[in-house]
Short mmCIF file of C-alpha atoms in Angstrom, two decimals:
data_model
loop_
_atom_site.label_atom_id
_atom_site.label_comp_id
_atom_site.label_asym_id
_atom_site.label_seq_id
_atom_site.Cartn_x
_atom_site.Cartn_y
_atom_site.Cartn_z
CA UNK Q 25 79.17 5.47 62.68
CA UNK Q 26 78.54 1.57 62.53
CA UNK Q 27 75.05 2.63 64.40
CA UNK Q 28 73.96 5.34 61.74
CA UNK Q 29 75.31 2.57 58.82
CA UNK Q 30 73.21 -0.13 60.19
CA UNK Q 31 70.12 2.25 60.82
CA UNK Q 32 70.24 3.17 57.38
CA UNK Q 33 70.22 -0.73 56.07
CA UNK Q 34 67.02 -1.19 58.22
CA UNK Q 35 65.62 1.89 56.86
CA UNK Q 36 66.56 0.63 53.05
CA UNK Q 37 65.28 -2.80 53.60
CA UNK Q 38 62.19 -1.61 55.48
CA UNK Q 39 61.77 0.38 52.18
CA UNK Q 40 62.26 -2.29 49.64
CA UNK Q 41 59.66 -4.85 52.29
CA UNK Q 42 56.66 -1.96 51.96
CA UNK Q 43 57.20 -1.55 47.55
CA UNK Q 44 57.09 -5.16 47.28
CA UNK Q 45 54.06 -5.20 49.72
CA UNK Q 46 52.28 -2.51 47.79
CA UNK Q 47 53.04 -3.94 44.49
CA UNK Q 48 51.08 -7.67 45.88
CA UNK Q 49 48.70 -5.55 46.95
CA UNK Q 50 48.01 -3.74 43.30
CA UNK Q 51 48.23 -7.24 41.42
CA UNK Q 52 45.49 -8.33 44.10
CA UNK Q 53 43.05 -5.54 43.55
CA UNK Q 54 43.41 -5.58 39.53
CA UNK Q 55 42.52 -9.41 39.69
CA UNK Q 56 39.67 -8.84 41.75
CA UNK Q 57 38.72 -5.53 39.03
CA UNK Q 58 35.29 -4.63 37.90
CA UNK Q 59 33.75 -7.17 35.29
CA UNK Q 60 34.59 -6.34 31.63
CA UNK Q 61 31.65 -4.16 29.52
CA UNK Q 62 30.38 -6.52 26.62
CA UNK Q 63 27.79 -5.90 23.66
CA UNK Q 64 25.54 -8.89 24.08
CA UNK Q 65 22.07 -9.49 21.81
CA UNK Q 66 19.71 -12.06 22.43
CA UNK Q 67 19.22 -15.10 20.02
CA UNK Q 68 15.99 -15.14 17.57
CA UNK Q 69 15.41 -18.59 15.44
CA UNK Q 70 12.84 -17.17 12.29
CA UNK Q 71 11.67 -19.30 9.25
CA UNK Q 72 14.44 -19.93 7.04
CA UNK Q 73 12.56 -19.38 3.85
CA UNK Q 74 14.41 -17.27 1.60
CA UNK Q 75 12.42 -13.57 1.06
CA UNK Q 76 13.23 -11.17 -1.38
CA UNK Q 77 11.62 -7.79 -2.17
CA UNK Q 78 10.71 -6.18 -5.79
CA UNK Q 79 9.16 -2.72 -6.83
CA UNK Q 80 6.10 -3.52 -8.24
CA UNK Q 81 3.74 -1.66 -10.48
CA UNK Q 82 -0.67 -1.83 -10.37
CA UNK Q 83 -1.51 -2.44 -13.69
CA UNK Q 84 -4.98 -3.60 -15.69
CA UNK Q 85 -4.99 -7.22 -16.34
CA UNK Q 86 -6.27 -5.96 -19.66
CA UNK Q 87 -5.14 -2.61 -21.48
CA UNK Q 88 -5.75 -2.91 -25.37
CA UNK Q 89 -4.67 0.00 -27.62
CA UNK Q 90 -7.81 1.00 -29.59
CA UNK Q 91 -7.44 1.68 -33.48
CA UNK Q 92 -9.21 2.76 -36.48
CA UNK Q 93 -10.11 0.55 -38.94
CA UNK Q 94 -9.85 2.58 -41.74
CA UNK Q 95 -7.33 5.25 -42.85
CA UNK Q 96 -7.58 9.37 -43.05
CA UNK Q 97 -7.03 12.59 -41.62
CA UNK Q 98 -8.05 12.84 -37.83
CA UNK Q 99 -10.60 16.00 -37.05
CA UNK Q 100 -11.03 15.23 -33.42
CA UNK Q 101 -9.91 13.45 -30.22
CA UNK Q 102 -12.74 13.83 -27.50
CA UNK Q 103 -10.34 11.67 -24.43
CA UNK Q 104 -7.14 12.75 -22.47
CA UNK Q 105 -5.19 10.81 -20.48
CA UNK Q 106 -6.91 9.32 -17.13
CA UNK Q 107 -9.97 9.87 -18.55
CA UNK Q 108 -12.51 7.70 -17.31
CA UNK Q 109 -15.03 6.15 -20.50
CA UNK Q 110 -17.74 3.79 -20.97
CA UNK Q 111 -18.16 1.01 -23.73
CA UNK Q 112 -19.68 3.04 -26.90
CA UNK Q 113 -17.90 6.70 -25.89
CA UNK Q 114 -16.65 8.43 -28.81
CA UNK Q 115 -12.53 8.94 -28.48
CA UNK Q 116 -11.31 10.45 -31.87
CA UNK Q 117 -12.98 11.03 -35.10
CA UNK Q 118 -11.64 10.94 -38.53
CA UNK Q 119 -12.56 13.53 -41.73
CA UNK Q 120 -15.02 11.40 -43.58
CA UNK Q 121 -15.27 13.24 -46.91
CA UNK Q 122 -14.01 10.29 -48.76
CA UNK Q 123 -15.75 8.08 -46.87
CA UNK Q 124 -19.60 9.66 -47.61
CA UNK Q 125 -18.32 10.10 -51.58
CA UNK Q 126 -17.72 5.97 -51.24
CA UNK Q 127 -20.63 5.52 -49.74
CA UNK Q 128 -22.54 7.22 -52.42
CA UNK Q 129 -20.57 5.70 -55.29
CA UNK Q 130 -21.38 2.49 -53.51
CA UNK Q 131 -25.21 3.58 -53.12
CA UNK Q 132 -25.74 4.26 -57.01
CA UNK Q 133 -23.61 0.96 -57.86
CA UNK Q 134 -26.41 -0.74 -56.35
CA UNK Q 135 -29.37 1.49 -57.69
CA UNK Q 136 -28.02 0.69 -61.40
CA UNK Q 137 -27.67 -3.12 -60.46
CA UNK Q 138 -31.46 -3.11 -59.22
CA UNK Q 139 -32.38 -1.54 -62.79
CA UNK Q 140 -30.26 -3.87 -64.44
CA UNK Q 141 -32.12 -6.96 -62.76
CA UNK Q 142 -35.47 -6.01 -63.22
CA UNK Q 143 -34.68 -5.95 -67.03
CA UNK Q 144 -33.06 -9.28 -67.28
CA UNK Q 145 -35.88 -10.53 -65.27
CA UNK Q 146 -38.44 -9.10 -67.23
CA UNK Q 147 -36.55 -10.23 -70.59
CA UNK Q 148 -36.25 -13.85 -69.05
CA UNK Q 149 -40.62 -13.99 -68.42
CA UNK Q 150 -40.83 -12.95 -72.04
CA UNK Q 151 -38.25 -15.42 -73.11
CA UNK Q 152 -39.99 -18.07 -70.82
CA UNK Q 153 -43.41 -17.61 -72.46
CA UNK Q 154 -42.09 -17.79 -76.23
CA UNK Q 155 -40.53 -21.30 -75.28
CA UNK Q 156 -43.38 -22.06 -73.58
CA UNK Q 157 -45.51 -21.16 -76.92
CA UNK Q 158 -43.00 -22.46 -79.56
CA UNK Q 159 -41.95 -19.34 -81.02
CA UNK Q 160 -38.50 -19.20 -79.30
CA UNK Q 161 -35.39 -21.74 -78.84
CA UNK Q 162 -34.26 -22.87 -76.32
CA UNK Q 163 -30.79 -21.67 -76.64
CA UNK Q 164 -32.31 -17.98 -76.43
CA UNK Q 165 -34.05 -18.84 -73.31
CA UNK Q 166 -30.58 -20.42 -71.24
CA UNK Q 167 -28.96 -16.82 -72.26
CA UNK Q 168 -31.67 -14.43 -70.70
CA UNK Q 169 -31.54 -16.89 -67.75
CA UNK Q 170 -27.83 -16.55 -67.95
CA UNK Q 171 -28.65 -12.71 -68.27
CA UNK Q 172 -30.92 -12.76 -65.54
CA UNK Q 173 -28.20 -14.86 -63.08
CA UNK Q 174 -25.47 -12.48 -63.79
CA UNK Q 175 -27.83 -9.01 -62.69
CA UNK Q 176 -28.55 -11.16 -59.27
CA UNK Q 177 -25.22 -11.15 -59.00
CA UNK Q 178 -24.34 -7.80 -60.02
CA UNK Q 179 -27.25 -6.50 -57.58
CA UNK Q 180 -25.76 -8.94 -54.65
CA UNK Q 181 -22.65 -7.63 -54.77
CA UNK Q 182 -23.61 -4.09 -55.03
CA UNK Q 183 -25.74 -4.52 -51.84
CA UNK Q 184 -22.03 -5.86 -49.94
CA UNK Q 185 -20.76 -3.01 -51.55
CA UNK Q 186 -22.92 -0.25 -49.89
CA UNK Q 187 -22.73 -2.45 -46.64
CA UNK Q 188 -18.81 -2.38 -46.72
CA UNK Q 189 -19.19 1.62 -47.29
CA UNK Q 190 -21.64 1.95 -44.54
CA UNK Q 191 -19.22 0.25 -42.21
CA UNK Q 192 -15.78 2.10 -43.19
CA UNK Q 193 -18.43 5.65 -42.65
CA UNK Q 194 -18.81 3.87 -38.81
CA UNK Q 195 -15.25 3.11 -38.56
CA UNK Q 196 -14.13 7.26 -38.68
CA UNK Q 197 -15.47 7.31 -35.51
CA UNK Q 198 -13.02 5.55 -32.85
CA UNK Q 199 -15.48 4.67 -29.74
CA UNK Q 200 -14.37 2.47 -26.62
CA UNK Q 201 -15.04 -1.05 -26.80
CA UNK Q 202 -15.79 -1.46 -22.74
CA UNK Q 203 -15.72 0.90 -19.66
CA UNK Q 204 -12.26 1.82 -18.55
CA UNK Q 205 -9.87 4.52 -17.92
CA UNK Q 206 -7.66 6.12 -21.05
CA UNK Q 207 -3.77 5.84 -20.24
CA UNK Q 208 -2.56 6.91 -23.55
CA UNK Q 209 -3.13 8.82 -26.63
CA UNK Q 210 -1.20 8.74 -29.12
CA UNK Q 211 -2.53 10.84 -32.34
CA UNK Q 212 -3.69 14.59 -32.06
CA UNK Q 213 -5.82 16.40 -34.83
CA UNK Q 214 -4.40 17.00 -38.13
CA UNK Q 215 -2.68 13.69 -38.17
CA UNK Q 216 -2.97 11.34 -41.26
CA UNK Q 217 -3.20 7.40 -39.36
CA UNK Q 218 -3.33 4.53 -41.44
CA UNK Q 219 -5.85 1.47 -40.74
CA UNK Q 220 -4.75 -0.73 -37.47
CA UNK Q 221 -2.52 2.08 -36.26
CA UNK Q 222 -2.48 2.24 -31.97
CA UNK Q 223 -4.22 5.93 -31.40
CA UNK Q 224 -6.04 5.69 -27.85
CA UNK Q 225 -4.74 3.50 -25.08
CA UNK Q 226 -7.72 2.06 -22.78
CA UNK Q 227 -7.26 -0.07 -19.22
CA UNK Q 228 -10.70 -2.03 -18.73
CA UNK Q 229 -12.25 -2.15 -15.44
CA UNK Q 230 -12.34 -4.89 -13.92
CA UNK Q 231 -8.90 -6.58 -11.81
CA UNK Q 232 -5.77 -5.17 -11.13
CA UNK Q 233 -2.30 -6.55 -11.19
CA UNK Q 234 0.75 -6.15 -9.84
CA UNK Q 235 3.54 -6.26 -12.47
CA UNK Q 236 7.21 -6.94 -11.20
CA UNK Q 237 10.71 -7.56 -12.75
CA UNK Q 238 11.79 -11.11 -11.66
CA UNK Q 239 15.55 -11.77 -11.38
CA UNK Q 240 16.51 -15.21 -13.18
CA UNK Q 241 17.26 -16.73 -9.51
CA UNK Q 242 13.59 -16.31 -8.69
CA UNK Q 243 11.70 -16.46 -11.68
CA UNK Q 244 11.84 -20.30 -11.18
CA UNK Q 245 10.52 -20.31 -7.94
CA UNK Q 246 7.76 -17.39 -8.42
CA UNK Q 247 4.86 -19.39 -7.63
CA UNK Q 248 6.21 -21.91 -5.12
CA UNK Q 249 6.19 -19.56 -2.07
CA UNK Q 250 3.92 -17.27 -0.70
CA UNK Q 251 3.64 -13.50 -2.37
CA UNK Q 252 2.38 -10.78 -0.59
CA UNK Q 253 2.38 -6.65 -1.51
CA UNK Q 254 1.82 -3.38 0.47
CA UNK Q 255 1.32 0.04 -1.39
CA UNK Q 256 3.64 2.65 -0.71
CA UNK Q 257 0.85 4.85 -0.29
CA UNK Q 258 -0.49 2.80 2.94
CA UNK Q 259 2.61 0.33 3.97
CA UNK Q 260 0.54 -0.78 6.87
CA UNK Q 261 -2.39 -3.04 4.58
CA UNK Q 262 -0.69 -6.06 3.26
CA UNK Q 263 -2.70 -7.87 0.41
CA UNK Q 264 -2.05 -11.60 -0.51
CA UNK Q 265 -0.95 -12.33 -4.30
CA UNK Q 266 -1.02 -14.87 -6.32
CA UNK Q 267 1.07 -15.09 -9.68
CA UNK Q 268 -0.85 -15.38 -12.79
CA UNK Q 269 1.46 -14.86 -15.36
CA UNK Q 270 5.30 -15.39 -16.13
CA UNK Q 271 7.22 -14.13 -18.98
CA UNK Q 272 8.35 -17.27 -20.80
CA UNK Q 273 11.88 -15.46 -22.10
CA UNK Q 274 13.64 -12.62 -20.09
CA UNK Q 275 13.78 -9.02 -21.72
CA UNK Q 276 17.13 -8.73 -23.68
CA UNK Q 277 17.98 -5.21 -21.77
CA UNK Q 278 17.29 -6.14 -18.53
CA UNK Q 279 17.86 -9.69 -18.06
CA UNK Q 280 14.59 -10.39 -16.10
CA UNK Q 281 11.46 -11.80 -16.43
CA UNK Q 282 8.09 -9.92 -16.27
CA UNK Q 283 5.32 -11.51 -13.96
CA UNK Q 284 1.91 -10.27 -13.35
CA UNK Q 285 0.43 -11.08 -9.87
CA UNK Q 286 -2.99 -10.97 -9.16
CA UNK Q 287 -4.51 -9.00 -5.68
CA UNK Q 288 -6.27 -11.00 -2.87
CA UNK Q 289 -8.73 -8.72 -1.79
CA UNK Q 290 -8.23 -5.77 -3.20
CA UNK Q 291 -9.93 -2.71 -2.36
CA UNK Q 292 -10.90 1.08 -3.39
CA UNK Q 293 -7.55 1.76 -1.84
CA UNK Q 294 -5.68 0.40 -4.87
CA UNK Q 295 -5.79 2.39 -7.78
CA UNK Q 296 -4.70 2.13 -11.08
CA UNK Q 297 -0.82 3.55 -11.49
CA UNK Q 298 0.19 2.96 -7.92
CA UNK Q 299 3.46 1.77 -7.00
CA UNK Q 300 4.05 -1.23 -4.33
CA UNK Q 301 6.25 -3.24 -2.75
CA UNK Q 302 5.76 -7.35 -3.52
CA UNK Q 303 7.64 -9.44 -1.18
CA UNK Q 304 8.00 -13.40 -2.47
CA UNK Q 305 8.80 -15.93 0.29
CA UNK Q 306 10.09 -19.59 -0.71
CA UNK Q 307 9.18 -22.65 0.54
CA UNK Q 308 9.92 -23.00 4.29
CA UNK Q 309 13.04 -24.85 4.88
CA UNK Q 310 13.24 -24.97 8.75
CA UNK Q 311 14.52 -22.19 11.51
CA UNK Q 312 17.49 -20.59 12.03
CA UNK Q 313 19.20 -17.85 13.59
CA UNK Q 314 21.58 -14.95 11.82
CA UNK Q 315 24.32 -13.78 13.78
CA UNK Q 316 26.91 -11.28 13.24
CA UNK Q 317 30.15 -12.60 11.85
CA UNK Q 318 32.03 -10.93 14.80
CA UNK Q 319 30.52 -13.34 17.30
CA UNK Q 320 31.93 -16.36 15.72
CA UNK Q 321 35.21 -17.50 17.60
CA UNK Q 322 36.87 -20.70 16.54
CA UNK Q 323 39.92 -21.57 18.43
CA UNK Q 324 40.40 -24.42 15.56
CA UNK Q 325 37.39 -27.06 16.74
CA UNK Q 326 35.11 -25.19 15.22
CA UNK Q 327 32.99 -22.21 15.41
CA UNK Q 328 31.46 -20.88 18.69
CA UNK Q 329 29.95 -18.27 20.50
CA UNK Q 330 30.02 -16.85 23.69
CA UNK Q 331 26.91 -17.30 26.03
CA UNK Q 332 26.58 -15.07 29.34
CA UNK Q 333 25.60 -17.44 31.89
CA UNK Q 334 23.97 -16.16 35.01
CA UNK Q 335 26.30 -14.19 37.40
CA UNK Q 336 27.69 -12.83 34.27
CA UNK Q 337 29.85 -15.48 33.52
CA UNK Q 338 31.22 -16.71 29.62
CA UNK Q 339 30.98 -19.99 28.74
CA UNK Q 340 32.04 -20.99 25.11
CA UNK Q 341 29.58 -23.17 23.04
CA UNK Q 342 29.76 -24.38 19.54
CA UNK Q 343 27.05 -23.99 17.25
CA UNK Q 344 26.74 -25.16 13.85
CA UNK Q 345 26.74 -23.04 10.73
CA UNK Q 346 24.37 -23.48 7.88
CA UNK Q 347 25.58 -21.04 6.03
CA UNK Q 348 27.56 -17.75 5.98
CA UNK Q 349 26.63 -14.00 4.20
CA UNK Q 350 27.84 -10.57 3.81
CA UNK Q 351 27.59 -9.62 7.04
CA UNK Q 352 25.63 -12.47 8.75
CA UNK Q 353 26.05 -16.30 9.71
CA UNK Q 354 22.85 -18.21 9.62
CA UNK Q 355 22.74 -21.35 12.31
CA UNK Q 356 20.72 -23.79 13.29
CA UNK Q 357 21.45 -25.18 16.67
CA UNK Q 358 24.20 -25.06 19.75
CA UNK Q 359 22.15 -21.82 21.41
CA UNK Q 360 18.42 -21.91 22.61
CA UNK Q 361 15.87 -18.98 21.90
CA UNK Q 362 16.62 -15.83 23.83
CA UNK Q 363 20.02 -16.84 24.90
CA UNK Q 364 22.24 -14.04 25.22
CA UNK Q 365 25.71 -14.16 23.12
CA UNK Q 366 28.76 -11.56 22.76
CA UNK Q 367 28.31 -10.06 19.38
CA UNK Q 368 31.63 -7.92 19.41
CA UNK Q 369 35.00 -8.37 20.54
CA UNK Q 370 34.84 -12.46 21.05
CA UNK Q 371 38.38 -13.30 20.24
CA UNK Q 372 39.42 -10.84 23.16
CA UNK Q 373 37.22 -13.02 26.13
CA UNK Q 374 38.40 -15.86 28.13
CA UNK Q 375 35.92 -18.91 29.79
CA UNK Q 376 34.56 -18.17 32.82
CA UNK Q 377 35.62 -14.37 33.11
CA UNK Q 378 33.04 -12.31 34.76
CA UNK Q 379 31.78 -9.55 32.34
CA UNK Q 380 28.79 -6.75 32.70
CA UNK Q 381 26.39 -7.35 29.69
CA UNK Q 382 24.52 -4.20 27.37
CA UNK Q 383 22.14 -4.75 25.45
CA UNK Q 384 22.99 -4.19 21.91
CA UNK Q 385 19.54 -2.97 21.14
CA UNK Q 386 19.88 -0.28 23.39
CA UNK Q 387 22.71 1.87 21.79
#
């Protein structure tokens, strides 16, 4: 019995020897596990002038909306819209009934003035030669000059008269002032218009512009950096600008300001109407590189990132912030171009642990 007792202590202990054993042995191979799987991306210093893109529409530097210059009834209107005219083309025409009866009113106003002047000049001869013969006064002869004055006058102004109803005759017929392209009408037949009102809208050929809404934050800056615009009709030609215009208040609605930018070489490819994308750069202010917020780790000395060394080994190293954003952090220095950092899970990494490195680029 004391043999069997004994045997079974061995046994027990022998037991207890190989747990402990295995457990040493499970703590070694979990210390000595496979390196830890980390997103890493590489570090990329750009310019850190501020850019900002704005929809942008081509527009004529010049677009006038083309009137008549008298009133009346219109008859005709020759032009649609994106109609291509040149200078002299007729666009609309207005019923000029009252206009030929003016004329003609205007016409015999003048034929009675010349009848009136020949007989105040003929009466001032005759009154000329009984002065000059004594049988006449003077005082008669100062009133058929008088006389005579008065019919030049009457005949001068009946001459304007004719010319002024001549003109408004010309002015029923609306024709373009230069070669261009018609983007609006705005009268169809059968419409009374009164003189000076907008009836056909013409864009001149010549440059074209790109018109953008500026928010207040750049408006003051929209000719300090460097503008350029694509069309969204060819995104890979980029064309230089250059800002010719700013609005000097910013439209009640809206809040912005309108600015017209003129096109560095443009081409057939940009047409009138298109729509485009105007990117403004500001001055350039130095390099820096944006990193996500989830790579920043500060253990209280400051912020840091984590750097995969060769071997795969972290190292911490503080960098220094210029500034932080919704979902980035803009430095300027502590990492070199191309260095590899953790972008995810940095509170979670010790120094010097070994980890296996993918490429964030790659998922």
């Amino acid at each position: 019995m004391k043999n069997s007792r004994s045997l079974l202590r061995s046994a027990s202990a022998l037991c207890v020897l190989l747990f402990l054993s295995a457990c040493d042995n499970s703590g070694g191979r979990k210390a000595e596990g496979p390196a830890r799987v980390v997103l890493v991306a590489p570090v990329h210093y750009a310019p850190r002038a501020p850019t900002r893109q704005f929809v942008a529409a081509i527009r004529p530097r010049v677009e006038t909306d083309q009137s008549f210059r008298v009133a009346g009834k219109v008859v005709r209107r020759l032009v649609e819209n994106g109609q291509a005219v040149k200078a002299g083309d007729l666009l609309a025409v207005l019923d000029e009934a009252d206009l030929r009866l003016q004329k003609e009113q205007a016409e015999a106003e003048l034929s009675a003035a010349r009848m009136a002047l020949e007989q105040a000049a003929a009466d001032e001869r005759r009154a000329q030669t009984l002065r000059k013969d004594g049988w006449t006064a003077q005082a008669a002869l100062d009133r058929q000059k008088a006389q005579a004055e008065e019919a030049r006058g009457r005949q001068q102004r009946a001459l304007r008269a004719v010319e002024l109803a001549k003109n408004a005759l010309d002015y029923a017929s609306l024709r373009a002032d230069s070669d261009g392209v018609v983007t609006a009408t705005f009268i169809e037949p059968g419409q009374v218009v009164a003189a000076g009102q907008a009836a056909v809208r013409v864009a001149r050929a010549g440059a074209l512009e790109a018109v953008v809404a500026l928010p207040e934050a750049f408006a003051s800056v929209a000719g300090a950096g460097e503008a350029s615009l694509f069309l969204w009709s060819d995104p890979a030609k980029i064309y230089r600008a250059s800002l010719r215009e700013l609005g000097a208040s910013a439209d009640a609605a809206t809040r912005t300001f309108s600015a017209r930018y003129s096109i560095v070489g443009a081409d057939e490819k940009v047409g009138l109407g298109m729509s485009a994308t105007l990117t403004l750069a500001g001055k350039d202010q130095g390099v820096a590189a944006a990193l996500p917020l989830a790579a920043l780790f500060d253990q209280g000395s400051g912020p840091s990132v984590w750097k995969v060394e060769e071997g795969g080994k972290l190292a911490l190293v503080p960098v220094s912030v210029l500034r932080y954003e919704a979902k980035t952090a803009l430095i300027s220095s502590g990492v070199a171009e191309g260095d590899r950092i953790v972008v995810l899970g940095a509170h979670k990494l010790d120094p010097g642990q070994r980890v296996r490195p993918v490429d964030a680029e790659t998922l």
